[in-house]
CSV table of C-alpha atoms and ligand atoms in Angstrom, one decimal:
chain,number,residue,atom,x,y,z
A,1,MET,CA,5.7,-28.2,-6.9
A,2,SER,CA,5.2,-24.7,-5.4
A,3,PHE,CA,4.4,-21.2,-6.7
A,4,SER,CA,7.6,-19.9,-5.0
A,5,HIS,CA,9.7,-21.6,-7.7
A,6,HIS,CA,8.4,-19.1,-10.3
A,7,SER,CA,11.4,-17.3,-11.7
A,8,GLU,CA,9.7,-14.4,-13.6
A,9,LYS,CA,8.5,-11.4,-11.7
A,10,HIS,CA,4.9,-10.5,-12.2
A,11,TYR,CA,3.3,-7.1,-11.8
A,12,ILE,CA,0.8,-8.3,-9.3
A,13,GLN,CA,3.6,-9.3,-6.9
A,14,ARG,CA,4.9,-5.8,-6.7
A,15,THR,CA,1.7,-3.7,-6.9
A,16,GLY,CA,0.9,-4.2,-3.2
A,17,TRP,CA,4.1,-2.9,-1.7
A,18,LEU,CA,4.6,-0.4,-4.5
A,19,ARG,CA,1.2,1.1,-3.9
A,20,ALA,CA,1.9,1.3,-0.2
A,21,ALA,CA,5.3,2.9,-0.8
A,22,VAL,CA,4.0,5.5,-3.2
A,23,LEU,CA,1.1,6.4,-0.9
A,24,GLY,CA,3.4,6.6,2.1
A,25,ALA,CA,5.9,8.9,0.4
A,26,ASN,CA,3.1,11.0,-1.0
A,27,ASP,CA,1.7,11.4,2.5
A,28,GLY,CA,5.1,12.2,3.9
A,29,ILE,CA,5.7,15.0,1.4
A,30,ILE,CA,2.2,16.5,1.5
A,31,SER,CA,1.6,16.4,5.3
A,32,VAL,CA,5.1,17.5,6.4
A,33,THR,CA,5.5,20.1,3.7
A,34,SER,CA,2.0,21.5,4.5
A,35,LEU,CA,2.9,21.5,8.2
A,36,ILE,CA,6.2,23.5,7.5
A,37,MET,CA,4.3,25.9,5.1
A,38,GLY,CA,1.8,26.6,7.9
A,39,MET,CA,4.6,27.2,10.5
A,40,ALA,CA,6.7,29.3,8.1
A,41,ALA,CA,3.7,31.4,7.2
A,42,SER,CA,3.2,32.1,10.9
A,43,GLY,CA,6.7,33.5,11.0
A,44,ALA,CA,8.5,30.6,12.8
A,45,SER,CA,12.3,30.5,12.9
A,46,THR,CA,14.4,28.0,10.9
A,47,GLN,CA,15.2,26.2,14.1
A,48,THR,CA,11.5,25.9,15.0
A,49,LEU,CA,10.8,24.6,11.4
A,50,ILE,CA,13.4,21.9,11.8
A,51,ILE,CA,12.0,20.7,15.1
A,52,THR,CA,8.5,20.8,13.6
A,53,CYS,CA,9.8,18.8,10.6
A,54,VAL,CA,11.3,16.1,12.9
A,55,ALA,CA,8.1,15.9,15.0
A,56,GLY,CA,6.0,15.7,11.9
A,57,LEU,CA,8.2,12.9,10.5
A,58,ILE,CA,8.1,10.8,13.7
A,59,SER,CA,4.3,11.2,14.4
A,60,GLY,CA,3.4,10.7,10.7
A,61,ALA,CA,5.6,7.6,10.3
A,62,SER,CA,4.2,6.1,13.5
A,63,SER,CA,0.6,6.7,12.6
A,64,MET,CA,1.2,5.3,9.1
A,65,ALA,CA,2.8,2.2,10.6
A,66,ALA,CA,0.0,1.7,13.1
A,67,GLY,CA,-2.7,2.2,10.5
A,68,GLU,CA,-1.1,-0.1,8.0
A,69,TYR,CA,-0.5,-2.8,10.7
A,70,ILE,CA,-4.1,-2.7,11.8
A,71,SER,CA,-5.5,-2.8,8.3
A,72,VAL,CA,-3.3,-5.7,7.1
A,73,ARG,CA,-3.6,-7.5,10.4
A,74,SER,CA,-7.4,-7.5,10.1
A,75,GLN,CA,-7.1,-8.7,6.5
A,76,VAL,CA,-4.9,-11.6,7.7
A,77,ASP,CA,-7.5,-12.4,10.4
A,78,ILE,CA,-10.2,-12.6,7.8
A,79,GLU,CA,-8.1,-14.9,5.6
A,80,GLU,CA,-7.3,-17.1,8.6
A,81,ALA,CA,-10.9,-17.4,9.6
A,82,ASP,CA,-11.8,-18.3,6.0
A,83,LEU,CA,-9.1,-21.0,5.9
A,84,HIS,CA,-10.2,-22.3,9.3
A,85,MET,CA,-13.8,-22.7,8.1
A,86,GLU,CA,-12.6,-24.3,4.9
A,87,ALA,CA,-10.4,-26.8,6.8
A,88,ARG,CA,-13.4,-27.8,8.9
A,89,GLU,CA,-15.6,-28.2,5.9
A,90,LEU,CA,-13.0,-30.4,4.2
A,91,GLU,CA,-12.9,-32.6,7.3
A,92,ARG,CA,-16.7,-32.8,7.7
A,93,ASN,CA,-17.8,-33.0,4.2
A,94,PRO,CA,-15.0,-34.1,1.8
A,95,HIS,CA,-17.3,-35.4,-0.9
A,96,HIS,CA,-19.2,-32.2,-1.1
A,97,GLU,CA,-15.9,-30.2,-1.1
A,98,LEU,CA,-14.6,-32.4,-4.0
A,99,LYS,CA,-17.7,-31.7,-6.0
A,100,GLU,CA,-17.4,-28.0,-5.3
A,101,LEU,CA,-13.8,-27.9,-6.5
A,102,THR,CA,-14.7,-29.9,-9.6
A,103,GLN,CA,-17.5,-27.4,-10.4
A,104,ILE,CA,-15.0,-24.5,-10.1
A,105,TYR,CA,-12.8,-26.1,-12.7
A,106,VAL,CA,-15.8,-26.9,-15.0
A,107,MET,CA,-16.7,-23.2,-14.7
A,108,ARG,CA,-13.2,-22.3,-15.8
A,109,GLY,CA,-13.6,-24.3,-19.0
A,110,LEU,CA,-12.4,-27.9,-18.2
A,111,THR,CA,-14.5,-30.9,-19.3
A,112,PRO,CA,-16.3,-32.5,-16.3
A,113,GLU,CA,-14.1,-35.6,-16.5
A,114,LEU,CA,-10.9,-33.6,-16.6
A,115,ALA,CA,-12.2,-31.2,-13.9
A,116,HIS,CA,-12.9,-34.2,-11.7
A,117,GLU,CA,-9.4,-35.6,-12.3
A,118,VAL,CA,-7.8,-32.3,-11.5
A,119,ALA,CA,-9.9,-31.8,-8.4
A,120,VAL,CA,-9.0,-35.4,-7.2
A,121,GLN,CA,-5.3,-34.9,-7.7
A,122,LEU,CA,-5.1,-31.4,-6.2
A,123,THR,CA,-7.2,-32.7,-3.2
A,124,ALA,CA,-4.7,-35.6,-2.7
A,125,ASN,CA,-1.8,-33.2,-2.9
A,126,ASN,CA,-3.0,-30.4,-0.7
A,127,ALA,CA,-6.8,-30.0,-0.4
A,128,LEU,CA,-6.8,-26.9,1.8
A,129,GLU,CA,-4.3,-25.1,-0.5
A,130,ALA,CA,-6.4,-26.0,-3.6
A,131,HIS,CA,-9.6,-24.6,-1.9
A,132,ALA,CA,-7.9,-21.6,-0.6
A,133,ARG,CA,-6.5,-20.7,-4.0
A,134,ASP,CA,-9.3,-21.6,-6.3
A,135,GLU,CA,-12.3,-21.1,-4.2
A,136,ILE,CA,-11.4,-18.2,-1.8
A,137,GLY,CA,-8.6,-16.7,-3.8
A,138,ILE,CA,-6.0,-16.8,-1.1
A,139,HIS,CA,-2.4,-17.8,-2.0
A,140,GLU,CA,1.2,-16.9,-1.3
A,141,ASN,CA,1.1,-13.7,-3.4
A,142,THR,CA,-1.9,-12.2,-1.7
A,143,ALA,CA,-1.1,-13.1,1.9
A,144,ALA,CA,0.3,-9.9,3.4
A,145,ASN,CA,2.7,-9.5,6.3
A,146,PRO,CA,1.4,-6.9,8.7
A,147,LEU,CA,4.9,-6.0,10.2
A,148,GLN,CA,6.4,-5.7,6.8
A,149,ALA,CA,3.6,-3.5,5.6
A,150,ALA,CA,3.8,-1.3,8.7
A,151,GLY,CA,7.6,-1.0,8.4
A,152,SER,CA,7.6,-0.2,4.7
A,153,SER,CA,4.9,2.5,4.9
A,154,ALA,CA,6.7,4.2,7.9
A,155,LEU,CA,9.9,4.1,5.9
A,156,ALA,CA,8.1,5.5,2.8
A,157,PHE,CA,6.6,8.3,4.8
A,158,SER,CA,10.0,9.2,6.3
A,159,ILE,CA,11.6,9.3,2.9
A,160,GLY,CA,8.8,11.7,1.8
A,161,ALA,CA,9.3,13.9,4.9
A,162,LEU,CA,13.0,14.2,4.0
A,163,PHE,CA,12.2,16.4,1.1
A,164,PRO,CA,10.9,19.3,3.2
A,165,MET,CA,13.6,18.6,5.8
A,166,VAL,CA,16.4,18.9,3.2
A,167,SER,CA,14.7,22.0,1.7
A,168,ILE,CA,14.8,23.8,5.1
A,169,LEU,CA,18.5,22.9,5.6
A,170,ILE,CA,19.7,24.1,2.2
A,171,SER,CA,17.5,27.2,1.9
A,172,PRO,CA,18.5,30.7,2.9
A,173,GLU,CA,16.4,31.8,5.8
A,174,GLN,CA,14.3,34.5,4.0
A,175,HIS,CA,13.3,32.1,1.2
A,176,VAL,CA,12.4,29.0,3.3
A,177,GLU,CA,8.7,29.1,2.5
A,178,THR,CA,9.3,29.3,-1.3
A,179,VAL,CA,12.0,26.6,-1.4
A,180,VAL,CA,9.9,24.2,0.7
A,181,MET,CA,6.9,24.8,-1.5
A,182,VAL,CA,8.8,24.4,-4.8
A,183,VAL,CA,10.6,21.3,-3.7
A,184,GLY,CA,7.3,19.9,-2.4
A,185,ILE,CA,5.5,20.4,-5.7
A,186,LEU,CA,8.4,19.1,-7.8
A,187,SER,CA,8.8,16.0,-5.6
A,188,LEU,CA,5.1,15.3,-5.7
A,189,ALA,CA,5.0,15.7,-9.5
A,190,GLY,CA,8.0,13.3,-9.8
A,191,LEU,CA,6.4,10.7,-7.5
A,192,GLY,CA,3.1,11.0,-9.5
A,193,ALA,CA,5.0,10.4,-12.7
A,194,LEU,CA,6.9,7.4,-11.1
A,195,SER,CA,3.7,5.7,-9.9
A,196,SER,CA,2.0,6.2,-13.3
A,197,TYR,CA,5.1,4.7,-14.9
A,198,PHE,CA,4.8,1.6,-12.8
A,199,ALA,CA,1.0,1.4,-13.3
A,200,GLY,CA,1.4,1.9,-17.0
A,201,THR,CA,-0.8,5.0,-17.2
A,202,SER,CA,-0.2,8.6,-18.4
A,203,LYS,CA,2.8,10.1,-16.6
A,204,LEU,CA,1.6,13.7,-17.2
A,205,LYS,CA,-1.9,13.1,-15.8
A,206,GLY,CA,-0.4,11.2,-12.8
A,207,SER,CA,2.0,13.9,-11.9
A,208,LEU,CA,-0.5,16.7,-12.5
A,209,ARG,CA,-3.1,15.1,-10.3
A,210,VAL,CA,-0.7,14.5,-7.4
A,211,ALA,CA,0.9,18.0,-7.7
A,212,ILE,CA,-2.5,19.8,-7.8
A,213,TRP,CA,-3.7,18.0,-4.6
A,214,GLY,CA,-0.4,18.9,-3.0
A,215,ILE,CA,-0.7,22.5,-3.9
A,216,ILE,CA,-4.2,22.7,-2.5
A,217,ALA,CA,-3.1,21.1,0.8
A,218,MET,CA,0.0,23.4,1.1
A,219,SER,CA,-2.0,26.6,0.2
A,220,PHE,CA,-4.6,25.7,2.9
A,221,ALA,CA,-1.9,25.1,5.5
A,222,SER,CA,-0.1,28.3,4.5
A,223,LEU,CA,-3.4,30.3,4.8
A,224,VAL,CA,-4.2,28.9,8.2
A,225,GLY,CA,-0.6,29.5,9.3
A,226,SER,CA,-0.7,33.2,8.2
A,227,LEU,CA,-3.7,33.7,10.4
A,228,PHE,CA,-1.6,33.0,13.4
A,229,HIS,CA,1.4,35.2,12.4
A,230,VAL,CA,3.8,35.0,15.3
A,231,SER,CA,5.0,38.7,15.0
A,232,THR,CA,1.4,40.0,15.6
A,233,PHE,CA,1.4,38.6,19.2
B,1,ZN,ZN1,-14.3,-25.6,-0.4
Protein backbone atom coordinates (compact mmCIF):
# COMPACT_ATOMS: atom_id res chain seq x y z
CA MET A 1 0.00 0.00 0.00
CA SER A 2 1.33 3.42 -0.87
CA PHE A 3 0.41 7.06 -0.27
CA SER A 4 0.29 7.69 -3.99
CA HIS A 5 -2.99 5.77 -4.22
CA HIS A 6 -4.74 8.50 -2.25
CA SER A 7 -7.50 9.82 -4.47
CA GLU A 8 -8.53 13.02 -2.68
CA LYS A 9 -6.43 16.17 -3.14
CA HIS A 10 -5.18 17.67 0.09
CA TYR A 11 -4.31 21.34 0.60
CA ILE A 12 -0.81 20.47 1.79
CA GLN A 13 0.03 18.92 -1.58
CA ARG A 14 -0.61 22.12 -3.49
CA THR A 15 0.60 24.76 -1.02
CA GLY A 16 4.25 24.22 -2.01
CA TRP A 17 3.96 24.92 -5.71
CA LEU A 18 1.12 27.41 -5.22
CA ARG A 19 3.22 29.49 -2.85
CA ALA A 20 6.14 29.36 -5.30
CA ALA A 21 3.88 30.27 -8.24
CA VAL A 22 2.27 33.23 -6.46
CA LEU A 23 5.63 34.53 -5.22
CA GLY A 24 7.13 34.16 -8.69
CA ALA A 25 4.28 36.00 -10.41
CA ASN A 26 4.36 38.67 -7.71
CA ASP A 27 8.08 39.18 -8.27
CA GLY A 28 7.59 39.32 -12.02
CA ILE A 29 4.94 42.03 -11.78
CA ILE A 30 6.69 44.16 -9.14
CA SER A 31 10.25 44.01 -10.46
CA VAL A 32 9.51 44.38 -14.18
CA THR A 33 6.78 47.02 -13.64
CA SER A 34 9.15 49.00 -11.37
CA LEU A 35 11.91 48.68 -13.94
CA ILE A 36 9.60 50.01 -16.67
CA MET A 37 8.31 52.80 -14.42
CA GLY A 38 11.89 53.89 -13.76
CA MET A 39 12.79 53.80 -17.43
CA ALA A 40 9.57 55.58 -18.47
CA ALA A 41 10.19 58.31 -15.88
CA SER A 42 13.64 58.85 -17.37
CA GLY A 43 11.93 59.59 -20.71
CA ALA A 44 12.80 56.37 -22.56
CA SER A 45 10.99 55.59 -25.84
CA THR A 46 8.39 52.81 -26.22
CA GLN A 47 10.94 50.74 -28.12
CA THR A 48 13.46 51.05 -25.29
CA LEU A 49 10.75 50.12 -22.80
CA ILE A 50 9.94 46.92 -24.72
CA ILE A 51 13.62 45.93 -24.86
CA THR A 52 13.96 46.69 -21.15
CA CYS A 53 10.88 44.57 -20.46
CA VAL A 54 12.27 41.57 -22.38
CA ALA A 55 15.65 41.90 -20.66
CA GLY A 56 13.97 42.20 -17.26
CA LEU A 57 11.84 39.13 -17.96
CA ILE A 58 14.81 37.00 -19.03
CA SER A 59 17.17 38.05 -16.24
CA GLY A 60 14.47 37.85 -13.57
CA ALA A 61 13.22 34.44 -14.68
CA SER A 62 16.78 33.03 -14.80
CA SER A 63 17.64 34.39 -11.39
CA MET A 64 14.39 33.00 -9.91
CA ALA A 65 15.12 29.59 -11.47
CA ALA A 66 18.71 29.54 -10.18
CA GLY A 67 17.71 30.67 -6.69
CA GLU A 68 14.87 28.18 -6.45
CA TYR A 69 17.03 25.34 -7.78
CA ILE A 70 19.78 25.98 -5.24
CA SER A 71 17.38 26.30 -2.33
CA VAL A 72 15.37 23.15 -3.16
CA ARG A 73 18.54 21.24 -4.07
CA SER A 74 20.08 21.94 -0.68
CA GLN A 75 16.83 20.89 1.01
CA VAL A 76 16.99 17.61 -0.93
CA ASP A 77 20.66 17.17 0.08
CA ILE A 78 19.70 17.57 3.74
CA GLU A 79 16.90 15.03 3.38
CA GLU A 80 19.21 12.57 1.63
CA ALA A 81 21.86 12.95 4.33
CA ASP A 82 19.20 12.31 6.98
CA LEU A 83 17.95 9.21 5.16
CA HIS A 84 21.52 7.96 4.76
CA MET A 85 22.18 8.35 8.47
CA GLU A 86 18.89 6.64 9.30
CA ALA A 87 19.64 3.70 6.99
CA ARG A 88 23.02 3.24 8.67
CA GLU A 89 21.44 3.31 12.12
CA LEU A 90 18.84 0.74 11.04
CA GLU A 91 21.63 -1.57 9.91
CA ARG A 92 23.84 -1.09 12.96
CA ASN A 93 21.26 -0.95 15.67
CA PRO A 94 17.92 -2.43 14.58
CA HIS A 95 16.71 -3.13 18.14
CA HIS A 96 17.27 0.41 19.27
CA GLU A 97 15.56 1.71 16.12
CA LEU A 98 12.53 -0.54 16.72
CA LYS A 99 12.25 0.79 20.28
CA GLU A 100 12.56 4.35 18.98
CA LEU A 101 9.73 3.81 16.48
CA THR A 102 7.56 2.13 19.16
CA GLN A 103 8.12 5.13 21.43
CA ILE A 104 7.02 7.50 18.67
CA TYR A 105 3.69 5.66 18.29
CA VAL A 106 3.21 5.56 22.08
CA MET A 107 3.69 9.35 22.13
CA ARG A 108 1.03 9.61 19.43
CA GLY A 109 -1.46 7.83 21.65
CA LEU A 110 -1.20 4.08 20.97
CA THR A 111 -0.93 1.59 23.83
CA PRO A 112 2.62 0.18 24.23
CA GLU A 113 1.48 -3.24 22.95
CA LEU A 114 -0.21 -1.85 19.86
CA ALA A 115 2.66 0.59 19.24
CA HIS A 116 5.09 -2.31 19.36
CA GLU A 117 2.97 -4.32 16.94
CA VAL A 118 2.67 -1.37 14.53
CA ALA A 119 6.41 -0.70 14.72
CA VAL A 120 7.22 -4.37 14.06
CA GLN A 121 4.92 -4.58 11.04
CA LEU A 122 6.03 -1.27 9.53
CA THR A 123 9.67 -2.21 10.05
CA ALA A 124 9.07 -5.53 8.29
CA ASN A 125 7.32 -3.73 5.42
CA ASN A 126 9.79 -0.87 4.90
CA ALA A 127 11.83 0.17 7.92
CA LEU A 128 13.50 3.16 6.28
CA GLU A 129 10.22 4.56 4.97
CA ALA A 130 8.62 4.25 8.41
CA HIS A 131 11.53 6.07 10.10
CA ALA A 132 11.73 8.68 7.37
CA ARG A 133 8.04 9.47 7.68
CA ASP A 134 7.37 9.14 11.41
CA GLU A 135 10.71 10.14 12.88
CA ILE A 136 12.17 12.69 10.46
CA GLY A 137 8.96 13.80 8.72
CA ILE A 138 10.05 13.09 5.15
CA HIS A 139 7.64 11.45 2.75
CA GLU A 140 6.51 11.68 -0.85
CA ASN A 141 4.54 14.89 -0.39
CA THR A 142 7.38 16.89 1.11
CA ALA A 143 10.16 15.63 -1.15
CA ALA A 144 10.58 18.47 -3.66
CA ASN A 145 12.00 18.28 -7.16
CA PRO A 146 14.61 21.04 -7.75
CA LEU A 147 14.17 21.16 -11.53
CA GLN A 148 10.40 21.33 -11.28
CA ALA A 149 10.65 24.08 -8.65
CA ALA A 150 13.11 26.04 -10.79
CA GLY A 151 10.98 25.69 -13.93
CA SER A 152 7.73 26.66 -12.28
CA SER A 153 9.12 29.75 -10.55
CA ALA A 154 10.76 30.93 -13.80
CA LEU A 155 7.44 30.39 -15.60
CA ALA A 156 5.52 32.21 -12.85
CA PHE A 157 7.92 35.17 -13.01
CA SER A 158 7.54 35.33 -16.80
CA ILE A 159 3.74 35.32 -16.53
CA GLY A 160 3.99 38.20 -14.02
CA ALA A 161 6.31 40.10 -16.39
CA LEU A 162 3.77 39.74 -19.20
CA PHE A 163 1.47 42.27 -17.48
CA PRO A 164 3.83 45.26 -17.93
CA MET A 165 4.79 43.91 -21.38
CA VAL A 166 1.19 43.85 -22.62
CA SER A 167 0.55 47.25 -20.98
CA ILE A 168 3.35 48.84 -23.00
CA LEU A 169 2.09 47.25 -26.22
CA ILE A 170 -1.54 48.34 -25.80
CA SER A 171 -0.92 51.80 -24.35
CA PRO A 172 -0.76 55.04 -26.37
CA GLU A 173 2.82 56.35 -26.13
CA GLN A 174 2.07 59.44 -24.00
CA HIS A 175 0.23 57.41 -21.33
CA VAL A 176 2.64 54.44 -21.04
CA GLU A 177 3.72 55.26 -17.49
CA THR A 178 0.15 55.54 -16.19
CA VAL A 179 -1.12 52.42 -17.96
CA VAL A 180 1.83 50.30 -16.79
CA MET A 181 1.33 51.51 -13.21
CA VAL A 182 -2.45 50.96 -13.14
CA VAL A 183 -2.18 47.49 -14.71
CA GLY A 184 0.64 46.67 -12.26
CA ILE A 185 -1.39 47.69 -9.20
CA LEU A 186 -4.56 45.94 -10.41
CA SER A 187 -2.74 42.71 -11.26
CA LEU A 188 -0.96 42.72 -7.88
CA ALA A 189 -4.27 43.26 -6.08
CA GLY A 190 -5.83 40.42 -8.09
CA LEU A 191 -2.93 38.10 -7.32
CA GLY A 192 -3.06 39.01 -3.61
CA ALA A 193 -6.79 38.20 -3.56
CA LEU A 194 -6.16 34.92 -5.38
CA SER A 195 -3.47 33.76 -2.97
CA SER A 196 -5.65 34.72 0.01
CA TYR A 197 -8.48 32.74 -1.53
CA PHE A 198 -6.27 29.63 -1.76
CA ALA A 199 -4.88 30.17 1.73
CA GLY A 200 -8.39 30.74 3.12
CA THR A 201 -7.59 34.19 4.57
CA SER A 202 -9.13 37.64 3.98
CA LYS A 203 -9.09 38.54 0.28
CA LEU A 204 -9.28 42.29 0.92
CA LYS A 205 -6.33 42.26 3.31
CA GLY A 206 -4.34 40.02 0.98
CA SER A 207 -4.85 42.21 -2.06
CA LEU A 208 -4.26 45.47 -0.16
CA ARG A 209 -1.02 44.21 1.35
CA VAL A 210 0.44 43.12 -1.99
CA ALA A 211 -0.80 46.22 -3.83
CA ILE A 212 0.63 48.63 -1.23
CA TRP A 213 4.08 47.02 -1.36
CA GLY A 214 3.88 47.13 -5.14
CA ILE A 215 3.00 50.84 -5.12
CA ILE A 216 5.96 51.56 -2.81
CA ALA A 217 8.38 49.68 -5.11
CA MET A 218 7.01 51.35 -8.27
CA SER A 219 7.06 54.85 -6.76
CA PHE A 220 10.63 54.41 -5.66
CA ALA A 221 11.71 53.18 -9.11
CA SER A 222 9.82 56.04 -10.75
CA LEU A 223 11.48 58.59 -8.46
CA VAL A 224 14.95 57.24 -9.19
CA GLY A 225 14.17 57.13 -12.91
CA SER A 226 13.03 60.75 -12.95
CA LEU A 227 16.39 61.80 -11.47
CA PHE A 228 18.02 60.52 -14.65
CA HIS A 229 15.65 62.17 -17.10
CA VAL A 230 17.02 61.47 -20.56
CA SER A 231 15.96 64.83 -22.05
CA THR A 232 18.15 66.74 -19.56
CA PHE A 233 21.33 65.22 -21.02
ZN1 LIG B 1 15.20 5.94 13.51
